[in-house]
PDB file of C-alpha atoms in Angstrom:
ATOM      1  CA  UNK A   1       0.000   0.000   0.000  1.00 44.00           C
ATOM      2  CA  UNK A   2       2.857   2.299   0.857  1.00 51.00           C
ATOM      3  CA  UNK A   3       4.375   2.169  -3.132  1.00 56.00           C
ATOM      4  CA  UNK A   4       0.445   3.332  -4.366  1.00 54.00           C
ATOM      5  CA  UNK A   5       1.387   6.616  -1.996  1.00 57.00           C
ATOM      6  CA  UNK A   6       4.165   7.458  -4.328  1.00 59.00           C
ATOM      7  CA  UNK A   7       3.382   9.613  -7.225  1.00 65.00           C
ATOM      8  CA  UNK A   8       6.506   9.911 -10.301  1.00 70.00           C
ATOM      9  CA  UNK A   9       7.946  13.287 -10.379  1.00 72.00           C
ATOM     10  CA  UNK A  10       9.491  15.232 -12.830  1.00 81.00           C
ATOM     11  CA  UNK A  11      12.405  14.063 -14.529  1.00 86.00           C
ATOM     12  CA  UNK A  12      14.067  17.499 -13.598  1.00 88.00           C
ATOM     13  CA  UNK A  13      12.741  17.594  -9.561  1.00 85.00           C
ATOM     14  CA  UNK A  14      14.234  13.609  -9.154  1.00 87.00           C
ATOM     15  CA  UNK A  15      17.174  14.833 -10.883  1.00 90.00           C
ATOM     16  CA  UNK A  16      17.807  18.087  -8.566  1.00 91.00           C
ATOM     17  CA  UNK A  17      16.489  16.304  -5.682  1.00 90.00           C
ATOM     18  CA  UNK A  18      19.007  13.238  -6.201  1.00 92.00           C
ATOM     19  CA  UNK A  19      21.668  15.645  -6.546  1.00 94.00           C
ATOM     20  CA  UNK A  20      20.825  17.675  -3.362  1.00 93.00           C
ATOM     21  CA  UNK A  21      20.488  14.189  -0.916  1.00 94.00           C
ATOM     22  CA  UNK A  22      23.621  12.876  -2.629  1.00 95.00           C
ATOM     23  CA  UNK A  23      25.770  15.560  -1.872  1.00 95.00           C
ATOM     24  CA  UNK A  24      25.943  14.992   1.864  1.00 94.00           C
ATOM     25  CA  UNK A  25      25.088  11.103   1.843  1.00 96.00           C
ATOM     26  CA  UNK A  26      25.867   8.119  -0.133  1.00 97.00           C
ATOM     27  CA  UNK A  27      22.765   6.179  -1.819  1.00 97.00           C
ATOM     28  CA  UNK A  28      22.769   2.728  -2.672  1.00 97.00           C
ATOM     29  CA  UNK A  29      19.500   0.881  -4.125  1.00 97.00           C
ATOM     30  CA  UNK A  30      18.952  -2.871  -4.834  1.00 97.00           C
ATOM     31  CA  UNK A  31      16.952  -4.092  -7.540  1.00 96.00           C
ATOM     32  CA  UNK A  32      16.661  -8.189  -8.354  1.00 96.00           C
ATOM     33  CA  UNK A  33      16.293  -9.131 -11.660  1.00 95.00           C
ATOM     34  CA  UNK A  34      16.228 -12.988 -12.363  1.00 92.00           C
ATOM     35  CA  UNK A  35      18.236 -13.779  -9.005  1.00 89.00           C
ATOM     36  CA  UNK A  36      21.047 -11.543  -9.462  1.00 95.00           C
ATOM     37  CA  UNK A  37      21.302  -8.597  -7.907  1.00 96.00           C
ATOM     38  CA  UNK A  38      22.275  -4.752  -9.119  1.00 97.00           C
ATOM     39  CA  UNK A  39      23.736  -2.139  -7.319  1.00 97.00           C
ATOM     40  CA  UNK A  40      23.088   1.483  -7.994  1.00 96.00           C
ATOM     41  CA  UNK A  41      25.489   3.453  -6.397  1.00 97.00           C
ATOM     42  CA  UNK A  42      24.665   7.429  -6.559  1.00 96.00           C
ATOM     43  CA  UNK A  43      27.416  10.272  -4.939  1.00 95.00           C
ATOM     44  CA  UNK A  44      27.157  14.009  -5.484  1.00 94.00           C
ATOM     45  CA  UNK A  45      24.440  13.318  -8.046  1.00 92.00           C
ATOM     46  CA  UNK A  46      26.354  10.681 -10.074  1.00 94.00           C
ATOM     47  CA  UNK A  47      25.073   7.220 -10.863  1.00 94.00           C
ATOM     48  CA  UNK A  48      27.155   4.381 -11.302  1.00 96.00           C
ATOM     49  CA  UNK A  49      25.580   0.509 -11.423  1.00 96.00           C
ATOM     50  CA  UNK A  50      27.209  -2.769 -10.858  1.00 96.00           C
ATOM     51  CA  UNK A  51      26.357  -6.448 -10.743  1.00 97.00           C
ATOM     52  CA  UNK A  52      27.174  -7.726  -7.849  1.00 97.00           C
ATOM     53  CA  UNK A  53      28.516 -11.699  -7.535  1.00 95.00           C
ATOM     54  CA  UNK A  54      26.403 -14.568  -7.758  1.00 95.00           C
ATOM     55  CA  UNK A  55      27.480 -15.901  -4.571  1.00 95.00           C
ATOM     56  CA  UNK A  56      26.481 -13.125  -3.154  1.00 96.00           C
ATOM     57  CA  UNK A  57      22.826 -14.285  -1.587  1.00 95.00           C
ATOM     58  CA  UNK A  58      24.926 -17.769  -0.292  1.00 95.00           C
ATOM     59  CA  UNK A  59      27.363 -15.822   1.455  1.00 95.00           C
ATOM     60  CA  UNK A  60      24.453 -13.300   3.052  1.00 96.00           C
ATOM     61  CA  UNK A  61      22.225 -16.592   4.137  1.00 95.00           C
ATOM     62  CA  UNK A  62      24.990 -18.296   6.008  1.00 94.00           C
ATOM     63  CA  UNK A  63      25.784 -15.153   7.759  1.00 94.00           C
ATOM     64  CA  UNK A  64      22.136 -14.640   8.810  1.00 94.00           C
ATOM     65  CA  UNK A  65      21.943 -18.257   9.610  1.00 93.00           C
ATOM     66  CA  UNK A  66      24.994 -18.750  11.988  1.00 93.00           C
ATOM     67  CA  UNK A  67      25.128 -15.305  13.485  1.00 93.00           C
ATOM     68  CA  UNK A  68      21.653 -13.866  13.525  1.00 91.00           C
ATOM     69  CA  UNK A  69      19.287 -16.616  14.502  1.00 86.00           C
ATOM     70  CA  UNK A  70      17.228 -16.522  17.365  1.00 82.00           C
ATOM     71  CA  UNK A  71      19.372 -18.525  19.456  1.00 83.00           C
ATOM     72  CA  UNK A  72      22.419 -17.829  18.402  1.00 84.00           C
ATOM     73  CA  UNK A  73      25.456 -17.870  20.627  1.00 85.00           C
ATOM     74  CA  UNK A  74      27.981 -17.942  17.640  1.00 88.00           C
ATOM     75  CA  UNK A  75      29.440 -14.192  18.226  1.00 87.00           C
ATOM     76  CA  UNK A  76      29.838 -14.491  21.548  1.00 86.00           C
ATOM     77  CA  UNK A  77      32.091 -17.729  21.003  1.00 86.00           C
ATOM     78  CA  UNK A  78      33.988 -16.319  18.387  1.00 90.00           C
ATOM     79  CA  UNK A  79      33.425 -12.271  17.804  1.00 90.00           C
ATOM     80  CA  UNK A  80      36.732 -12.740  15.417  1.00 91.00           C
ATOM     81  CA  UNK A  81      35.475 -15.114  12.665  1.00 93.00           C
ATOM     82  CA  UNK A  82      31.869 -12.791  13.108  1.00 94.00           C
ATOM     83  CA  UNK A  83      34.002  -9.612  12.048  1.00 94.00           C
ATOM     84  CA  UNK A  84      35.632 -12.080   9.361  1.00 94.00           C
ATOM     85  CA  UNK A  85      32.470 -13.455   7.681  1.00 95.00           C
ATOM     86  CA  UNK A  86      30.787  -9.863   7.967  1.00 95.00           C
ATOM     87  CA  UNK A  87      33.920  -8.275   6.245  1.00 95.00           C
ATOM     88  CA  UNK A  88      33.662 -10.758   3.891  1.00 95.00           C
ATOM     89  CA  UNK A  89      29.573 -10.564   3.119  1.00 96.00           C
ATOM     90  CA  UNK A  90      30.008  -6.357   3.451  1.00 96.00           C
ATOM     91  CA  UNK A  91      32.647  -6.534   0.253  1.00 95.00           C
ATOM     92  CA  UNK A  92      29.824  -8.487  -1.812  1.00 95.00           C
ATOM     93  CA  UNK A  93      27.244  -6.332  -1.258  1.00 97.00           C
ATOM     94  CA  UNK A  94      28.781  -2.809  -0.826  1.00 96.00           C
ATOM     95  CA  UNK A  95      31.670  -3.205  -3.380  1.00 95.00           C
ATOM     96  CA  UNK A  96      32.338   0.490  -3.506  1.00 95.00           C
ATOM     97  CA  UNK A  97      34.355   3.385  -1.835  1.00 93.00           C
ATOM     98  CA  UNK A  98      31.888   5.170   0.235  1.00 94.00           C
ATOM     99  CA  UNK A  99      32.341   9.132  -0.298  1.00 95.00           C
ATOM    100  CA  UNK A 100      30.701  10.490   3.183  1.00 95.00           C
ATOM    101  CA  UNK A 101      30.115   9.458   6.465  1.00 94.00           C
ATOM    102  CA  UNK A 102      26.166   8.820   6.210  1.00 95.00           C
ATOM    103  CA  UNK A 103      24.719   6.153   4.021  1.00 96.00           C
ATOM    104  CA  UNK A 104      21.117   5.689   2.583  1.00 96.00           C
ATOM    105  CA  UNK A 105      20.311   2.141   1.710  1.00 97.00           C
ATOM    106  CA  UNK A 106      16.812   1.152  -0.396  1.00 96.00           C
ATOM    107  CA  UNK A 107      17.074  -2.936  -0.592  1.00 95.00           C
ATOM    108  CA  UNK A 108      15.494  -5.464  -2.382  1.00 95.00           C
ATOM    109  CA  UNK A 109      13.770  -8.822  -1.474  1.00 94.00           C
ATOM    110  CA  UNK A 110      15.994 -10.543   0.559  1.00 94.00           C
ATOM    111  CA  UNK A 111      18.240  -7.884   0.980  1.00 96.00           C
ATOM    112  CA  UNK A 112      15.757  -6.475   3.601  1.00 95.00           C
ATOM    113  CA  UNK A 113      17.135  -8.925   6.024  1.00 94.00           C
ATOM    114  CA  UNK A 114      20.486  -8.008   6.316  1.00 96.00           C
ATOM    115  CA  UNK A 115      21.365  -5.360   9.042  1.00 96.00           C
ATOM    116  CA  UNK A 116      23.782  -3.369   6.861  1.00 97.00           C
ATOM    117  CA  UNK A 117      25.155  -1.451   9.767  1.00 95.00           C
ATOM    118  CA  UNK A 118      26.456  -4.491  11.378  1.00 94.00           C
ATOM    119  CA  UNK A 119      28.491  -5.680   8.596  1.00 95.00           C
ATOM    120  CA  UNK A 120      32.360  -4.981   9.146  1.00 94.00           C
ATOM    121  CA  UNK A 121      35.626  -2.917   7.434  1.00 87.00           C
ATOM    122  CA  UNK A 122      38.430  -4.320   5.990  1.00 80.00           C
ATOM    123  CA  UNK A 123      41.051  -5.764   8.573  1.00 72.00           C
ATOM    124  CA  UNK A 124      39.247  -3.956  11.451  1.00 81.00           C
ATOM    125  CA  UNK A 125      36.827  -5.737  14.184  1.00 88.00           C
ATOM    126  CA  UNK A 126      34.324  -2.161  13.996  1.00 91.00           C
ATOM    127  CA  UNK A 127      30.923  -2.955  12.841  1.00 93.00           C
ATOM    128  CA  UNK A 128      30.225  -0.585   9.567  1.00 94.00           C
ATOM    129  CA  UNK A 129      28.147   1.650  12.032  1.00 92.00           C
ATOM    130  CA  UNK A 130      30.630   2.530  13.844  1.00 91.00           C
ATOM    131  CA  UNK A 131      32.427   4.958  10.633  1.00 91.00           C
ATOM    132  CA  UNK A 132      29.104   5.314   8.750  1.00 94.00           C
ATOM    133  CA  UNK A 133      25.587   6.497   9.800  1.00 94.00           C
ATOM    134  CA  UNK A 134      23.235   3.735   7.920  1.00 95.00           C
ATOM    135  CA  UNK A 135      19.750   4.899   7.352  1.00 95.00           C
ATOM    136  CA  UNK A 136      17.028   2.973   4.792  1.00 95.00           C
ATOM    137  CA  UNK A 137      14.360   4.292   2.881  1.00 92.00           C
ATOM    138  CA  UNK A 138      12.056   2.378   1.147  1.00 88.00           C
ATOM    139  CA  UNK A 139      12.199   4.329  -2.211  1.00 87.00           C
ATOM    140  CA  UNK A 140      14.011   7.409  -2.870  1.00 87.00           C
ATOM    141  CA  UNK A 141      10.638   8.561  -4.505  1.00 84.00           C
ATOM    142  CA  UNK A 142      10.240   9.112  -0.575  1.00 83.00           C
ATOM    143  CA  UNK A 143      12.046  12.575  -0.903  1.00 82.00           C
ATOM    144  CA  UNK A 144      10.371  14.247  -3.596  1.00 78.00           C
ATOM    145  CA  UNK A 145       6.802  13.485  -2.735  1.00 70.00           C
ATOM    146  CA  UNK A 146       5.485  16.621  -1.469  1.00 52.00           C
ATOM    147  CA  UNK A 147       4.485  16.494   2.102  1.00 49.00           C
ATOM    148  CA  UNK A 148       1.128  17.984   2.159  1.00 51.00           C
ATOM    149  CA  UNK A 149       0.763  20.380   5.062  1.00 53.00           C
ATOM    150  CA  UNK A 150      -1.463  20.080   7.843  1.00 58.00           C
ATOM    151  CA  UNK A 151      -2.213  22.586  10.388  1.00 68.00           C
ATOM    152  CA  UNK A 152      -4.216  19.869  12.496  1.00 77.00           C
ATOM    153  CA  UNK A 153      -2.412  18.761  15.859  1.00 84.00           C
ATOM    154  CA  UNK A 154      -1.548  15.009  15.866  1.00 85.00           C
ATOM    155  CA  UNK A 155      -3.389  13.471  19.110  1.00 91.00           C
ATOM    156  CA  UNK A 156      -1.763  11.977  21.684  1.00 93.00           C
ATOM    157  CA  UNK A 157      -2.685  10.603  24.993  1.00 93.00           C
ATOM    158  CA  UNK A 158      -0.460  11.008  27.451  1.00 92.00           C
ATOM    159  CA  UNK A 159      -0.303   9.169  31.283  1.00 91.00           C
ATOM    160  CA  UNK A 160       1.454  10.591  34.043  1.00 91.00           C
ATOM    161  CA  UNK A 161       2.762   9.178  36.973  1.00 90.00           C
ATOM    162  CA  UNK A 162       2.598  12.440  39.826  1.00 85.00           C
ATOM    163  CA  UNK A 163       1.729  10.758  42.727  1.00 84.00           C
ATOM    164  CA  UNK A 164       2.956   7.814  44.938  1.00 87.00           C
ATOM    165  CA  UNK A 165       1.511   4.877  44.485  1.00 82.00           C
ATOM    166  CA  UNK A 166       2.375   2.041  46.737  1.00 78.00           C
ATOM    167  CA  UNK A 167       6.645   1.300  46.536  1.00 83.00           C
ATOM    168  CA  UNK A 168       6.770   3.725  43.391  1.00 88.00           C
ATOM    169  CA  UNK A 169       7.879   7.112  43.610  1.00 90.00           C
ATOM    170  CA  UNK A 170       6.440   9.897  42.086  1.00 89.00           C
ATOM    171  CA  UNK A 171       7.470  11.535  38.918  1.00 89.00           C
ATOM    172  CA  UNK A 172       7.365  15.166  38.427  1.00 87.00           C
ATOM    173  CA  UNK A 173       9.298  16.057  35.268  1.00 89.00           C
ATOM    174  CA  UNK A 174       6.294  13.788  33.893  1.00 89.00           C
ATOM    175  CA  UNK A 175       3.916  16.692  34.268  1.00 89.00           C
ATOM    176  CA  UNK A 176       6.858  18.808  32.726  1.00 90.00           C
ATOM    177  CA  UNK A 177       7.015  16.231  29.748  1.00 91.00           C
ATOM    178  CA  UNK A 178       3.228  16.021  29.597  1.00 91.00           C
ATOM    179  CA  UNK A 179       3.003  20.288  28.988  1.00 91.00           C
ATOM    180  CA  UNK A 180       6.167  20.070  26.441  1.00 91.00           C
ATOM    181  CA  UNK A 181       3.934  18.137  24.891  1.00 91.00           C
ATOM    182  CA  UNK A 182       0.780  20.040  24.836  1.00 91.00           C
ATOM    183  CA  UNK A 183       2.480  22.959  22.970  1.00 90.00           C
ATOM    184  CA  UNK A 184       2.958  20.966  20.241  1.00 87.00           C
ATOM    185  CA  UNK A 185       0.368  18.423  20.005  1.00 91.00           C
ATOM    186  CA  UNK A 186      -3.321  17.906  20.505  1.00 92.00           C
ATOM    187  CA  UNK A 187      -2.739  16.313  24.375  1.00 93.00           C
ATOM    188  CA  UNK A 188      -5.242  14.785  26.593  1.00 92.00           C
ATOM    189  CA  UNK A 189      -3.821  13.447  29.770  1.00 92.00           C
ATOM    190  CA  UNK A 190      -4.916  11.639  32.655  1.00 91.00           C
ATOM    191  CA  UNK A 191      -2.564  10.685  36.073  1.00 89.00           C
ATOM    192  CA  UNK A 192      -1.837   7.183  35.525  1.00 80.00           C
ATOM    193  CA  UNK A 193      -1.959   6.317  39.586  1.00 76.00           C
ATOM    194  CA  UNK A 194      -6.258   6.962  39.182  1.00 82.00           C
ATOM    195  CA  UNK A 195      -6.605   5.540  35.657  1.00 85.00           C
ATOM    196  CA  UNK A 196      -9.059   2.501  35.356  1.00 86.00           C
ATOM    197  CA  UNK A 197      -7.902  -0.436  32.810  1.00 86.00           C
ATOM    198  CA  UNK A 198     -10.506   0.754  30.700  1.00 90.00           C
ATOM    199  CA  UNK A 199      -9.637   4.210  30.445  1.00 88.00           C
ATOM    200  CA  UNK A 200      -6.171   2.774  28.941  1.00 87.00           C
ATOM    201  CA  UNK A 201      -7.691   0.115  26.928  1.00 89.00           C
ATOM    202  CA  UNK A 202      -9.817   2.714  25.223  1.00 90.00           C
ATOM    203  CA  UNK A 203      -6.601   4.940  24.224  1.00 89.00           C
ATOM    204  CA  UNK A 204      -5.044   1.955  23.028  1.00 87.00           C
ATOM    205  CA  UNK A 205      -7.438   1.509  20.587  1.00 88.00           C
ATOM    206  CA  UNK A 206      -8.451   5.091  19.718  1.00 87.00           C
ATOM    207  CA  UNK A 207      -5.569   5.519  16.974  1.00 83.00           C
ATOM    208  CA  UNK A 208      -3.727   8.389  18.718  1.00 88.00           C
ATOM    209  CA  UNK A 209      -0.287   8.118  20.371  1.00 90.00           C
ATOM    210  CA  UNK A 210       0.373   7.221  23.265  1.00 90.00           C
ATOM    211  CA  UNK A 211       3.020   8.787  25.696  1.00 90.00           C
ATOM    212  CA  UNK A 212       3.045   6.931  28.980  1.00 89.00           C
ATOM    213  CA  UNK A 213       5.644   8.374  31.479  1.00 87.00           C
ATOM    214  CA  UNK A 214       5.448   5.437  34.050  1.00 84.00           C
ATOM    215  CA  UNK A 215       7.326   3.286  35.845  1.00 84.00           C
ATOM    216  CA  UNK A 216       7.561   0.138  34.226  1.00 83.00           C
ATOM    217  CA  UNK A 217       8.989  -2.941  35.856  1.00 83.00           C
ATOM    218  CA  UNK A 218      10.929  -6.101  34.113  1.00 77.00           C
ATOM    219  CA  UNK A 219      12.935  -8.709  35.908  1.00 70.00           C
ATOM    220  CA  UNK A 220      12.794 -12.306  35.265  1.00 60.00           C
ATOM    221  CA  UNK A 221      10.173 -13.704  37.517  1.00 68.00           C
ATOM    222  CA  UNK A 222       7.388 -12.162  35.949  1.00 72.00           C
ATOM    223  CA  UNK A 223       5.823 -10.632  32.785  1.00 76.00           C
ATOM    224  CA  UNK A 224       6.992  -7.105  32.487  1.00 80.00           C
ATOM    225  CA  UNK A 225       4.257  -5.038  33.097  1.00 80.00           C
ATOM    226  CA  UNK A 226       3.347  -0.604  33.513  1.00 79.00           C
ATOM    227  CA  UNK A 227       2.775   0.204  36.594  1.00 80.00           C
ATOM    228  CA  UNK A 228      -0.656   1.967  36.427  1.00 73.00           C
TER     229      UNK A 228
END
């Protein structure tokens, strides 16, 4: 449904508009065409395209599959043949020289999987993150659709713990965070020590935001659960 948001611009405003992004960040798109992949790598306006390796999708499974599981323990035993195999996986699918310190990534089918930013650099044990600011966008097309202006206050419900209740202290800066708020938004708030469970229900399911500025406890006895 997102894609049917997109509208095509003009030739000229994608072209001005790649040029202006480009110019402070690195994009890279995926597409897959008949199981191979192609890069499109864009700097300071220019476009250059490879094809990357056909081992390239064998080489990103096994990562995924030894080091990104569920249950995984595989880094922790070995963080050095991690940094190795992600080195290794990073040179498939980001065979270029990076120009900037920030890079915009729009993948493809399986591509989605792979967390970019923890791939590694040549001969170093740094994740990728830790030299480049990774971001991803789902289509460039994102920054020249023009945002349509609203003047209409998003709404937001907002819970605030400013009394005692039982053990938990009381929070005052949540009031403070609660009016922040209200300058900017369209705010109701209730105290969350005197708010019934269906009070919160309800603003769980009325489709505005919710800021809850609890405590919240977590420890492995019990479910985590709000304190309201």
């Amino acid at each position: 449904r997102f894609a049917q948001l997109l509208e095509q611009p003009s030739l000229q405003q994608f072209q001005q508009k790649l040029k202006e992004v480009t110019a402070k960040a690195d994009f890279i798109s995926y597409t897959l065409v008949n199981n191979r992949v192609y890069l499109l790598h864009v700097t300071d306006g220019t476009v250059n395209c490879k094809l990357l390796p056909v081992t390239v999708k064998q080489q990103t499974d096994s990562l995924l599959q030894i080091y990104f599981s569920p249950t995984s323990s595989a880094y922790n035993n070995n963080p050095a043949a991690y940094f190795q195999s992600a080195n290794e996986v990073r040179k498939q699918v980001l065979p270029v020289e990076l120009k900037t310190k920030s890079l915009i990534l729009s993948a493809d089918g399986w591509l989605h999987n792979l967390p970019f930013e923890a791939l590694s650099l040549d001969g170093k044990q740094q994740f990728l993150a830790e030299q480049t600011a990774v971001s991803y966008v789902y289509s460039f097309l994102q920054y020249v659709r023009a945002a349509k202006q609203s003047t209409e206050k998003i709404p937001v419900t907002v819970y605030t713990f400013n009394q005692q209740q039982n053990e938990f202290a009381a929070l005052p800066n949540s009031i403070v965070e609660a009016n922040q708020l209200r300058k900017k938004l369209n705010t109701t708030t209730y105290e969350a020590t005197t708010t019934d469970a269906n009070t919160f229900v309800a603003s769980m399911q009325s489709g505005a935001g919710l800021h809850i500025a609890a405590h919240a406890v977590a420890d492995s006895s019990q479910q985590p659960f709000l304190v309201l």
